[in-house]
Short mmCIF file of C-alpha atoms and ligand atoms in Angstrom, two decimals:
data_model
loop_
_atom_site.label_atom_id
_atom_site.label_comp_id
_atom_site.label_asym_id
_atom_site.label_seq_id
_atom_site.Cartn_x
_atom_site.Cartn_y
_atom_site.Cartn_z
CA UNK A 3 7.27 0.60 18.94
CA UNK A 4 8.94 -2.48 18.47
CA UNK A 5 6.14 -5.96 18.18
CA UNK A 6 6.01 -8.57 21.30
CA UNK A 7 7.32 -11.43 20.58
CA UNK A 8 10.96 -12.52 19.56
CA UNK A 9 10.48 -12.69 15.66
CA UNK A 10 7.95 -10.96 12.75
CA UNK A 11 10.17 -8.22 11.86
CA UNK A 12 13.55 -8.36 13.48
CA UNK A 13 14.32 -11.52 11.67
CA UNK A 14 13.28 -10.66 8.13
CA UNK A 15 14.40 -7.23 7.56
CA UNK A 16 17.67 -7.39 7.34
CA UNK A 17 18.09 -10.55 6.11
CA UNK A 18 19.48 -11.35 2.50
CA UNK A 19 19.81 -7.39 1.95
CA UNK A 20 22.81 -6.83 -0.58
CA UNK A 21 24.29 -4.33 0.84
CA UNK A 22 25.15 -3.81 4.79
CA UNK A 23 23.24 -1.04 7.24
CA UNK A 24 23.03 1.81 7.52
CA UNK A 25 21.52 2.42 4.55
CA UNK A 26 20.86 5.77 3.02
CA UNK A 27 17.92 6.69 0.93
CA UNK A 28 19.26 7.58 -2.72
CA UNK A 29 18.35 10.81 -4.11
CA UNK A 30 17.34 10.70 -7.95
CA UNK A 31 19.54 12.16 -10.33
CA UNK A 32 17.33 14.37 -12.21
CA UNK A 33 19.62 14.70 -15.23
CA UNK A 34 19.87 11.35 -15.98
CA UNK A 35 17.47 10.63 -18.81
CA UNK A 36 14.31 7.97 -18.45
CA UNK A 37 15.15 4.53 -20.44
CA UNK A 38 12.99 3.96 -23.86
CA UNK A 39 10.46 1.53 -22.75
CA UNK A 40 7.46 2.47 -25.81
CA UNK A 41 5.27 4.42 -26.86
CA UNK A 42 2.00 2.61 -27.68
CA UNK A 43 -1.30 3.24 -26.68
CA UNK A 44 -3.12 0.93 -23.90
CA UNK A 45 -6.47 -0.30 -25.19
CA UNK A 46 -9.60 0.73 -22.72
CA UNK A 47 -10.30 -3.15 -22.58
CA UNK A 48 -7.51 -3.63 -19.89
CA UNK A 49 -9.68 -1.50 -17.71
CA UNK A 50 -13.42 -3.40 -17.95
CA UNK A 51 -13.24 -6.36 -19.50
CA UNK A 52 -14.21 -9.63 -17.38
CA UNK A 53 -11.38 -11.42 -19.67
CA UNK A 54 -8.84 -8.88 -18.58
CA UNK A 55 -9.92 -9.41 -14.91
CA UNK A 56 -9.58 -12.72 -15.28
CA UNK A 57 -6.08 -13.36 -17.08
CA UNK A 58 -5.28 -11.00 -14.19
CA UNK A 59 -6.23 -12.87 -11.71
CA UNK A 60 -4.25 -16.35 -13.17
CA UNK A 61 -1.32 -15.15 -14.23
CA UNK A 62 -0.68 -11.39 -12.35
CA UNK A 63 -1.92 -11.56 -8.56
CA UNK A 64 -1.32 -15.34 -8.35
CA UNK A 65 2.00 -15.01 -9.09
CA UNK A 66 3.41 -11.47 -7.16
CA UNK A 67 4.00 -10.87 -3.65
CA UNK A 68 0.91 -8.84 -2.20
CA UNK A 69 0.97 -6.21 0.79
CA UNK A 70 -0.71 -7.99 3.69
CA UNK A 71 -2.02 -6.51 6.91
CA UNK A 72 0.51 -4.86 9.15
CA UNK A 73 2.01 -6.69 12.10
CA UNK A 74 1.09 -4.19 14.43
CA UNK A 75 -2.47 -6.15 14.95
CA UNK A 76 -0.78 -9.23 15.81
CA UNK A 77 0.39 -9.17 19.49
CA UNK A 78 0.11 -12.93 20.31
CA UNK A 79 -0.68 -16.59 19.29
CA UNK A 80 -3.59 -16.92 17.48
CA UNK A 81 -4.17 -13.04 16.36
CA UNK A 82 -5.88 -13.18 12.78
CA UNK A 83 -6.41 -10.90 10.23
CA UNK A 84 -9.13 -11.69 7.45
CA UNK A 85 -7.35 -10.00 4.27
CA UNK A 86 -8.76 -10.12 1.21
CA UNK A 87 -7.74 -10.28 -2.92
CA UNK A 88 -10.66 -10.48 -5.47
CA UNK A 89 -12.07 -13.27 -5.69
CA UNK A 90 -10.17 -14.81 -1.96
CA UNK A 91 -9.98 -14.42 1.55
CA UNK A 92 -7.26 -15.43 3.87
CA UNK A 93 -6.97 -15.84 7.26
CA UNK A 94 -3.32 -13.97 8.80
CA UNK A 95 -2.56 -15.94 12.01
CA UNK A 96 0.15 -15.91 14.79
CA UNK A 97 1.25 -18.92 15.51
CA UNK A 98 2.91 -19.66 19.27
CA UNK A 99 6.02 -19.61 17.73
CA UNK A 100 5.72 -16.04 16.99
CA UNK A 101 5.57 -16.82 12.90
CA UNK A 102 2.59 -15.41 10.58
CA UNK A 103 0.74 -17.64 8.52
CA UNK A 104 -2.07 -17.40 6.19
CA UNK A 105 -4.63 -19.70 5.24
CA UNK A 106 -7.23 -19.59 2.53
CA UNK A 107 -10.29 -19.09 4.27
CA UNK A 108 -12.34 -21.72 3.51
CA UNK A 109 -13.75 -24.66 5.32
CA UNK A 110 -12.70 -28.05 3.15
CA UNK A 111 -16.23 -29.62 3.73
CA UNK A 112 -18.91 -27.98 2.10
CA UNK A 113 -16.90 -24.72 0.86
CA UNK A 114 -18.19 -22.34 3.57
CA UNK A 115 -15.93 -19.35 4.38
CA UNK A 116 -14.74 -20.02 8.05
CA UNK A 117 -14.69 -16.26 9.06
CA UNK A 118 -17.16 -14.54 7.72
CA UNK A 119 -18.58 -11.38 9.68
CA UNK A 120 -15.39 -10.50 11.77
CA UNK A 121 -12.22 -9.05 10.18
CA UNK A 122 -9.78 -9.41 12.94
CA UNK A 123 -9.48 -11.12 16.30
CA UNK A 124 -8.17 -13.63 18.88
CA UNK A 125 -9.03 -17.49 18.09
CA UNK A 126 -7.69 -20.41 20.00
CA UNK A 127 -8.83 -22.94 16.93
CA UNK A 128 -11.17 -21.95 13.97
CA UNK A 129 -14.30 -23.30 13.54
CA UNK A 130 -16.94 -23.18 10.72
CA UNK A 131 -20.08 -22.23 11.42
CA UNK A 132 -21.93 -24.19 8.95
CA UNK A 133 -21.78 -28.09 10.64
CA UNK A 134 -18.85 -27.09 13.37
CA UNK A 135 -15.70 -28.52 11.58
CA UNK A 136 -12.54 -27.04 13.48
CA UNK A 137 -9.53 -26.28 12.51
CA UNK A 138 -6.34 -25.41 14.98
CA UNK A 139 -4.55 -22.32 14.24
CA UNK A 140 -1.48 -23.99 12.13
CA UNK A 141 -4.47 -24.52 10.36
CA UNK A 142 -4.41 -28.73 10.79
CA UNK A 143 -7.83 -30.48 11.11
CA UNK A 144 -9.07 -30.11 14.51
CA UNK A 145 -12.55 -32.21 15.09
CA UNK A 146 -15.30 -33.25 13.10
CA UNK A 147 -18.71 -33.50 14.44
CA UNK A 148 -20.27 -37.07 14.59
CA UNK A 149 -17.24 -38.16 12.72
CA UNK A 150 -18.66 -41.62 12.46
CA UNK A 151 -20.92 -41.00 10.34
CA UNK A 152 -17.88 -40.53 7.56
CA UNK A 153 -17.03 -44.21 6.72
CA UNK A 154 -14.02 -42.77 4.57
CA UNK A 155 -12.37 -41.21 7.83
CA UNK A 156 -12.86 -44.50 9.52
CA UNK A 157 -9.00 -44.93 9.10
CA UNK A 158 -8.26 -41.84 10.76
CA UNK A 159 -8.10 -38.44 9.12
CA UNK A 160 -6.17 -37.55 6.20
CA UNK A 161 -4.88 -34.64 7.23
CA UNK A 162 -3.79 -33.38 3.76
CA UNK A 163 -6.79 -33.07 2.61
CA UNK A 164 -8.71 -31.89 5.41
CA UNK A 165 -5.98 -29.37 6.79
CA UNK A 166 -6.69 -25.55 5.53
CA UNK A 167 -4.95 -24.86 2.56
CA UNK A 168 -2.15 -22.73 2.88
CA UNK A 169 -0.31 -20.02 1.40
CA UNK A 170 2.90 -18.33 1.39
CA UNK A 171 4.05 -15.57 3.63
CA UNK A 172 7.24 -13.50 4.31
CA UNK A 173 7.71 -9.97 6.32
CA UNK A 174 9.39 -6.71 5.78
CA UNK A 175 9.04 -3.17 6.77
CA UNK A 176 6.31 -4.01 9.47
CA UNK A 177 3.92 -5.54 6.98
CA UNK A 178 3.25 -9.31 6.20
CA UNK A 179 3.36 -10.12 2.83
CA UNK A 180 1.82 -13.23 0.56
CA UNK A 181 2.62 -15.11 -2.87
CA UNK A 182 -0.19 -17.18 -3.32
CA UNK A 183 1.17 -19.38 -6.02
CA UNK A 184 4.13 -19.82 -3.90
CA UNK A 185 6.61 -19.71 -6.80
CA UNK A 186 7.99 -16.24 -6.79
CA UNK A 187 10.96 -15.30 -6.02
CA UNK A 188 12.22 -14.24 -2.01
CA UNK A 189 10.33 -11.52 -1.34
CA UNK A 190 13.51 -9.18 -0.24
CA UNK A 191 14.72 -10.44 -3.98
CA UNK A 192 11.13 -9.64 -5.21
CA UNK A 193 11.12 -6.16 -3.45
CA UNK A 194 14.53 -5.02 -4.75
CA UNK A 195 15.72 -2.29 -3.96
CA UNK A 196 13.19 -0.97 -1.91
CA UNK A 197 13.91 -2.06 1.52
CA UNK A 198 17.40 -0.48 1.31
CA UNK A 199 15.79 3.20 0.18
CA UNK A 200 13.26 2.75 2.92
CA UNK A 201 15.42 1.30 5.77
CA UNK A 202 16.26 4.50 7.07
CA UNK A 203 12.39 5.17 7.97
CA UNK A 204 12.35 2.72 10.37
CA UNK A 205 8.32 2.00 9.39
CA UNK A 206 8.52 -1.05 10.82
CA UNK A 207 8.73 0.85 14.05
CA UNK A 208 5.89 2.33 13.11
CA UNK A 209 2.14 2.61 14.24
CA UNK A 210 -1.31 3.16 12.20
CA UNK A 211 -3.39 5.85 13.01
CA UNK A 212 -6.07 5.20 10.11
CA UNK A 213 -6.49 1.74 8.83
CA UNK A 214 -9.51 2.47 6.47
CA UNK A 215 -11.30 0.26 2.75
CA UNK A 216 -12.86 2.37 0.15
CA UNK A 217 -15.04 1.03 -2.52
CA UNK A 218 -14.37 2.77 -5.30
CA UNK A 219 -16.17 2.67 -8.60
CA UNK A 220 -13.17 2.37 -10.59
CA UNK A 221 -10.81 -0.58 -11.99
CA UNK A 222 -7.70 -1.00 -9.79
CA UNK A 223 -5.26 -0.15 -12.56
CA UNK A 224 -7.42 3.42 -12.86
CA UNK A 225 -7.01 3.99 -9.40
CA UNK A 226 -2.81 2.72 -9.45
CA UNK A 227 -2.48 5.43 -11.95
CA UNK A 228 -3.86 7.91 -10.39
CA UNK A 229 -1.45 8.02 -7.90
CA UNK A 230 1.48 7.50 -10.31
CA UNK A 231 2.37 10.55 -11.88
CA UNK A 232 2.08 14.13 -10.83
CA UNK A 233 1.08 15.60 -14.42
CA UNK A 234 -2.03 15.54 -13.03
CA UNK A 235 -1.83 18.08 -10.39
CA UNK A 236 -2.67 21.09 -12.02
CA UNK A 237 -6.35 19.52 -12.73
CA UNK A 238 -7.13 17.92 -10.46
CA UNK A 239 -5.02 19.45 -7.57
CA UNK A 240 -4.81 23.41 -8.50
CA UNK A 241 -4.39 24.17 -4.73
CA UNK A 242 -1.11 21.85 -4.82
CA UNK A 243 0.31 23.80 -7.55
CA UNK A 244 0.87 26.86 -5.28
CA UNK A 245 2.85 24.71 -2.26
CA UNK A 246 4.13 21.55 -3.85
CA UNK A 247 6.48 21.03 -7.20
CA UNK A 248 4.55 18.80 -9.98
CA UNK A 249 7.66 18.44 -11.74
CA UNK A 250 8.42 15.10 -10.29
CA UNK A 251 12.03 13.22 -10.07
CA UNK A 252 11.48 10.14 -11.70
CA UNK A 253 12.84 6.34 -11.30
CA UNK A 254 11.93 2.49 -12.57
CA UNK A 255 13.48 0.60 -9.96
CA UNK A 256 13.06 -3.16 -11.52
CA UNK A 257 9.32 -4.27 -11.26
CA UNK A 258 8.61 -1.41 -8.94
CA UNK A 259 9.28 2.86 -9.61
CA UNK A 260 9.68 5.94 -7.19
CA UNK A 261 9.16 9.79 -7.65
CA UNK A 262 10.15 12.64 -5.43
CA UNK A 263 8.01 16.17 -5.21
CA UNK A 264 9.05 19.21 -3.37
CA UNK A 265 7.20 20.11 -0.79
CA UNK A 266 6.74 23.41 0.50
CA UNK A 267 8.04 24.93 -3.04
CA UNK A 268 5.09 25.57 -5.87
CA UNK A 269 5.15 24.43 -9.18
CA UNK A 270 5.74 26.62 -12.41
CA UNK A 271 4.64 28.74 -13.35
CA UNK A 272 4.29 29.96 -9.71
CA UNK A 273 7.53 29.21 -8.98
CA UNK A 274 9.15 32.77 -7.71
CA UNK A 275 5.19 33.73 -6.11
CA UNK A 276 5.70 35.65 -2.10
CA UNK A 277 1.91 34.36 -1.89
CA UNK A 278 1.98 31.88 0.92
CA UNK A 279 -1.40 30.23 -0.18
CA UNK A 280 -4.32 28.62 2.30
CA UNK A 281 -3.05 25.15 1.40
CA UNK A 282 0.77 26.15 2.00
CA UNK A 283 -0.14 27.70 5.05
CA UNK A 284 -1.72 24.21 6.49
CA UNK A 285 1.26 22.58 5.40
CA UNK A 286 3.38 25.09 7.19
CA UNK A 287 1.62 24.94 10.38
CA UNK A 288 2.09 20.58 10.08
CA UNK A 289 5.86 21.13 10.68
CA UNK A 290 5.25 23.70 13.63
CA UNK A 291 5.79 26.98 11.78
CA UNK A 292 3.67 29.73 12.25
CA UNK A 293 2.92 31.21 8.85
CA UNK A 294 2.58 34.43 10.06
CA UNK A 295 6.61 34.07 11.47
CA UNK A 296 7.99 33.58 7.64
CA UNK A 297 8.45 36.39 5.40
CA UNK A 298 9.88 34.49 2.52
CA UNK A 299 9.18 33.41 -0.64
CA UNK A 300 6.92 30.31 -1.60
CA UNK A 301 9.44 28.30 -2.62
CA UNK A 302 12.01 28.37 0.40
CA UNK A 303 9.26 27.41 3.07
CA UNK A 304 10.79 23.53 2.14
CA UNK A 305 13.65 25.01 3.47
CA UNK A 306 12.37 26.45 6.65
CA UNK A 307 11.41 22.66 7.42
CA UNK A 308 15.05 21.24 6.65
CA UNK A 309 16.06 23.45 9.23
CA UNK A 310 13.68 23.22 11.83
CA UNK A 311 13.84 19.31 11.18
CA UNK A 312 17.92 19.42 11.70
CA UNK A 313 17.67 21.79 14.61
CA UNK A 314 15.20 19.18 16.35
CA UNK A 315 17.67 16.17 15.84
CA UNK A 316 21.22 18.56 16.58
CA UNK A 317 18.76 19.53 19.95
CA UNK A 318 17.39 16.06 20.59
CA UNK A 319 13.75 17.21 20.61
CA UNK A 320 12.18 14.45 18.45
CA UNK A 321 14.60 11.50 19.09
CA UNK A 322 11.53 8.89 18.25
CA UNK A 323 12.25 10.51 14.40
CA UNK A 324 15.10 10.07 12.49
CA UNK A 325 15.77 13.35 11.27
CA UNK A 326 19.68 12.84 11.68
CA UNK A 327 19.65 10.14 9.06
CA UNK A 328 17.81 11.94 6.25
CA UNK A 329 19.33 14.25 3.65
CA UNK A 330 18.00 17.87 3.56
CA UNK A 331 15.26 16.36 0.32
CA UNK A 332 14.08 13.91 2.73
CA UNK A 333 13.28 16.10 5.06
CA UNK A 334 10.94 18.69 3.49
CA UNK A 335 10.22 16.47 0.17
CA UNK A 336 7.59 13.38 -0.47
CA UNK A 337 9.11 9.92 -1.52
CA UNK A 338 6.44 8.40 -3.08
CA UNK A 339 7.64 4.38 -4.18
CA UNK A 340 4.72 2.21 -5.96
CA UNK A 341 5.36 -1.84 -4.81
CA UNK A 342 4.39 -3.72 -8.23
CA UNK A 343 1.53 -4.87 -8.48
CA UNK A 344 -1.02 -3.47 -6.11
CA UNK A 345 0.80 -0.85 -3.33
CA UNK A 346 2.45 2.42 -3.15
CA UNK A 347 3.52 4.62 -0.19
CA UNK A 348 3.96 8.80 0.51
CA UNK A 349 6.94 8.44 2.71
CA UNK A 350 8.35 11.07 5.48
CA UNK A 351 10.57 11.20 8.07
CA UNK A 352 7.38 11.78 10.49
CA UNK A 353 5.05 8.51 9.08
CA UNK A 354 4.11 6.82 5.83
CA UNK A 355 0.67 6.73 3.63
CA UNK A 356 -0.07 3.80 2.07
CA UNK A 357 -2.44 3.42 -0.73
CA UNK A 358 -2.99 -0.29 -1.19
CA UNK A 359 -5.36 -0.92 -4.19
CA UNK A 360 -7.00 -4.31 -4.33
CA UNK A 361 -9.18 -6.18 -7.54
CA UNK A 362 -12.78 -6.39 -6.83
CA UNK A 363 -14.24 -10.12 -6.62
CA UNK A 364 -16.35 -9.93 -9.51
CA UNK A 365 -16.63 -6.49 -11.22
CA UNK A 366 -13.91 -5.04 -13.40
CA UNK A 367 -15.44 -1.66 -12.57
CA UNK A 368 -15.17 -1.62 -8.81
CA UNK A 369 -12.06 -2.09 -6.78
CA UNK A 370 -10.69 -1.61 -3.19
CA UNK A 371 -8.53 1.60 -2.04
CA UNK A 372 -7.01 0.85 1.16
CA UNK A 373 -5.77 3.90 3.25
CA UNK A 374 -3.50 2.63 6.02
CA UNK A 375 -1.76 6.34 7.48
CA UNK A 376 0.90 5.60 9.97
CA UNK A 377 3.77 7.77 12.30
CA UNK A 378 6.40 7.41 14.56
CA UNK A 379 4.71 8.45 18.02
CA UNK A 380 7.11 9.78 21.10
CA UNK A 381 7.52 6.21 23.53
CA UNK A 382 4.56 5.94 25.96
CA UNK A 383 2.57 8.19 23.22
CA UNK A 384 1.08 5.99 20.78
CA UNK A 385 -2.05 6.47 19.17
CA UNK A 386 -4.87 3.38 20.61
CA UNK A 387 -4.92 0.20 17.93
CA UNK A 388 -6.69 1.19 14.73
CA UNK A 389 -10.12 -0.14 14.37
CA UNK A 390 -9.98 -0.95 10.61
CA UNK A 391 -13.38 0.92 9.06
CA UNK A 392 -14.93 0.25 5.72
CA UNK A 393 -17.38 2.41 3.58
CA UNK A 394 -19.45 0.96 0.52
CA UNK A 395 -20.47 4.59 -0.49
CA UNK A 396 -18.52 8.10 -1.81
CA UNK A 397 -17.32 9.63 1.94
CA UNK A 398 -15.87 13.21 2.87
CA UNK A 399 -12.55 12.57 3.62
CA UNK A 400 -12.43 16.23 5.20
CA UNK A 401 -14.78 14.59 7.31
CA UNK A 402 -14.04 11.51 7.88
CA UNK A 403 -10.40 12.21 8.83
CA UNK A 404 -9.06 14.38 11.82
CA UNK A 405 -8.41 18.14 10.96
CA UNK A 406 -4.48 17.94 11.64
CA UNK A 407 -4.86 14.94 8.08
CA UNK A 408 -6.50 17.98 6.05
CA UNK A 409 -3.70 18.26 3.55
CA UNK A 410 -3.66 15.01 3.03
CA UNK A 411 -7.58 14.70 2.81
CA UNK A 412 -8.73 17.22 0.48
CA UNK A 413 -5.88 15.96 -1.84
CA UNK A 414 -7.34 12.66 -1.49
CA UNK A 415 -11.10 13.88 -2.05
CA UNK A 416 -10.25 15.17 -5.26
CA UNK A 417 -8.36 11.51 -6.49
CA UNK A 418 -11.19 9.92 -5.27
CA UNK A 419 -13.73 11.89 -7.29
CA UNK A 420 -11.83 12.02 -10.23
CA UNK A 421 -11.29 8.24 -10.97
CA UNK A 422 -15.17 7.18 -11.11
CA UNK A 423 -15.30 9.25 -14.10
CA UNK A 424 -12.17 7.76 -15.58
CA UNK A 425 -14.02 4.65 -15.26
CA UNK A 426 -16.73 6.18 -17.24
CA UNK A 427 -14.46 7.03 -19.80
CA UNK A 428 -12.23 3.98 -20.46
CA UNK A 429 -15.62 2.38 -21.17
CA UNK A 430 -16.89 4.69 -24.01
CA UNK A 431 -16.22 2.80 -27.56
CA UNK A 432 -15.59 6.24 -28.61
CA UNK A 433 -12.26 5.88 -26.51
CA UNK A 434 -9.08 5.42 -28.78
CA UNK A 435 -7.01 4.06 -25.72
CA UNK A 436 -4.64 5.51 -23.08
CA UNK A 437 -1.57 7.10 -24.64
CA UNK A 438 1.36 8.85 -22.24
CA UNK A 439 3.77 11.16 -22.22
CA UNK A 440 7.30 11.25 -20.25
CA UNK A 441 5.80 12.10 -16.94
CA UNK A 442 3.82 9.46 -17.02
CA UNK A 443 6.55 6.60 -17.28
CA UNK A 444 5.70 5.06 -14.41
CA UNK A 445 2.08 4.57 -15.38
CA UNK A 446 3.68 3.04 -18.61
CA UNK A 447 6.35 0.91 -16.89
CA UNK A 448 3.52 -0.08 -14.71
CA UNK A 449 1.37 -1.59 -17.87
CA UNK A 450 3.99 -3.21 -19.66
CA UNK A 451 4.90 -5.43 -16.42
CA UNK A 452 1.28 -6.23 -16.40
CA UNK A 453 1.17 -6.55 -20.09
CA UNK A 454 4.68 -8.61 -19.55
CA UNK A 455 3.17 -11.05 -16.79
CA UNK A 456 -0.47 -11.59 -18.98
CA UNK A 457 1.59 -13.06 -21.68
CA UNK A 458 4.05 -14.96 -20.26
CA UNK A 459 0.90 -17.49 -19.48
CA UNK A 460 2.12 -18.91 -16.68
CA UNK A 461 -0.71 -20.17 -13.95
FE1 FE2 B 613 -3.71 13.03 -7.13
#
């Protein structure tokens, strides 16, 4: 479903891209071997120290453009979204003009955050609760109360230092984005090539069905890693080994990286199993196929979904997904693309999950997992706005999530347990420091940008 309102996406997304639409997603060529990029160890420090945090915080998250909210939850002038990074909070707005902007939120009198209990909503000016300065929602200085009694306003006010501060925003792929130092790049420059392998998705045209913050007890570079790799699947996913392929296509594409996994084909050394396991079978019935209608082995269900997918677009029974743009990979097999610094996305023809993983204010050990799970819905189907929901303490996914999302929640159960105790572990001084192996060359690409932007020193 398209947004109200003549600009937000349609003016940003395909401007500046290199190459002309339609774009096709790229495949990976899985013979073509991984660049050298090291092979040194990554002290535990990086993952609990305050100092880390902070050199972090000045020269990494400053600097990069950050996932936003989506533009879904703006539908006219003066929608906000409170979004926060660390140690800040912003205020999202729509202006009348139909253009997002994003203010720090904080009244310039005493210091007082301007919205504090409400994370979303309609304002026609902002106003601080603390002595009732106001603010109008280009974020210019609105009205002081008993005004007077400031001889240095006497003159009139000086708006630039009394109007919000303000940051800088672009849009692409339905999201709003922000570089809070201002001095990065364009953002479709920033982004690479990512907008052209996504493109054909449409997620812009997309709507969220879960919009959900974790706390999680682990360092936001534990939890980016986590996600990163697929090495890991055979502890801490042994279900996935029987109905999806571990051994991952890999990519570094600039700052940013992709993988692709089979679905719906196991990993060795199950590879040539007939057993169509529990897992496989709830994957199976996600598609529309009736387990107990396939015969075949494990690792051609994928292909059972390629060609139900292409005899739904040939038949024009899903035309709200784009089935007839994606190669036969697409169709049954998981994109996964991590955005540099803090985002990555599970992309399908039928929706996209994003993990968006955000610094704690204060504590190197905690950080925020955001789970924002979105589809294409059939016009005059789509799902109500999703309330965004937060949870302070360890959750049931299975529970918290409706049964059709169980693949994707009991996968993301055991992530979530596992990285508390990474945390743990990182910490120990009996820890000799992270060392990787091939599969993991995202998670290394990954530190040596971070490592990259620490010591370039720039504020
Ligand atoms: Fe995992």
């Amino acid at each position: 479903m398209k947004q109200d309102g003549p600009t937000l996406e349609s003016a940003d997304s395909t401007r500046s891209m290199t190459r002309k639409p339609p774009y096709r997603t790229p495949s990976i060529d899985s013979e073509a071997s991984l660049p050298d990029i090291g092979d040194t160890r990554f002290s535990g420090d990086r993952f609990h120290s305050d100092e880390f945090m902070q050199q972090e915080w000045t020269h990494l998250w400053r600097r990069t453009w950050n996932m936003g909210p989506r533009l879904e939850e703006f539908s006219g002038p003066g929608d906000y979204v409170i979004h926060e990074l660390g140690r800040e909070s912003f205020i999202f707005v729509l202006e009348k003009e139909g253009s997002i902007r994003a203010f720090y939120n904080v009244c310039q009198h005493r210091g007082k955050r301007i919205i504090c209990d409400q994370r979303a909503g309609t304002a026609r000016f902002f106003r601080c609760a603390f002595h009732g300065w106001s603010w109008n929602i280009d974020g210019s200085i609105k009205g002081i109360p008993d005004r007077e009694t400031f001889p240095q306003f006497s003159e009139g006010l000086p708006c630039e230092e009394l109007d919000l501060s303000e940051i800088r925003v672009d849009t692409w792929g339905g999201w709003a984005w922000f570089n809070i130092d201002g001095k990065a790049e364009p953002l479709l420059e920033y982004l690479d090539v990512l907008p052209e392998h996504i493109a054909p998705y449409r997620m812009e045209d997309m709507r969220t069905f879960v919009n959900a913050t974790f706390l999680w007890n682990c360092n936001w570079k534990v939890a980016v890693d986590a996600f990163n790799e697929s090495y890991h699947f055979r502890g801490i996913h042994p279900e996935m080994m029987m109905w999806s392929n571990a051994e991952a296509k890999l990519e570094l594409l600039g700052k940013h990286s992709r993988m692709i996994n089979e679905y719906g084909a196991p990993s060795k050394p199950y590879r040539e199993t007939k057993e169509i396991s529990e897992r496989m079978q709830a994957y199976m019935r996600y598609f529309g196929l009736d387990p107990k209608d396939y015969s075949g082995p494990a690792r051609e269900v994928r292909i059972e979904k390629q060609k139900i997918n292409r005899r739904q677009a040939a038949e024009g029974t899903a035309p709200h997904l784009p089935y007839e743009v994606m190669t036969d990979e697409q169709l049954s097999d998981v994109y996964h693309y991590f955005y540099f610094p803090g985002a990555a996305q599970n992309i399908f023809p039928e929706g996209v999950n994003t993990f968006r993983y955000r610094p704690h204010e204060t504590d190197p050990n905690k950080c925020y997992y955001d789970l924002i799970m979105m589809g294409h819905f059939p016009q005059g189907e789509e799902p109500p706005k999703a309330e965004h929901v937060y949870f302070d303490k360890k959750v049931q996914y299975v529970e918290l999530l409706d049964p059709s999302l169980e693949v994707a929640s009991f996968i993301l159960q055991q992530d979530a347990d596992n990285v508390p105790e990474v945390q743990q572990g990182v910490q120990s001084e009996g820890y000799k420091g992270m060392t990787l192996g091939e599969q993991e060359i995202r998670v290394r690409h990954f530190h040596n940008l971070v490592d990259h932007y620490l010591k370039s020193g720039e504020p």
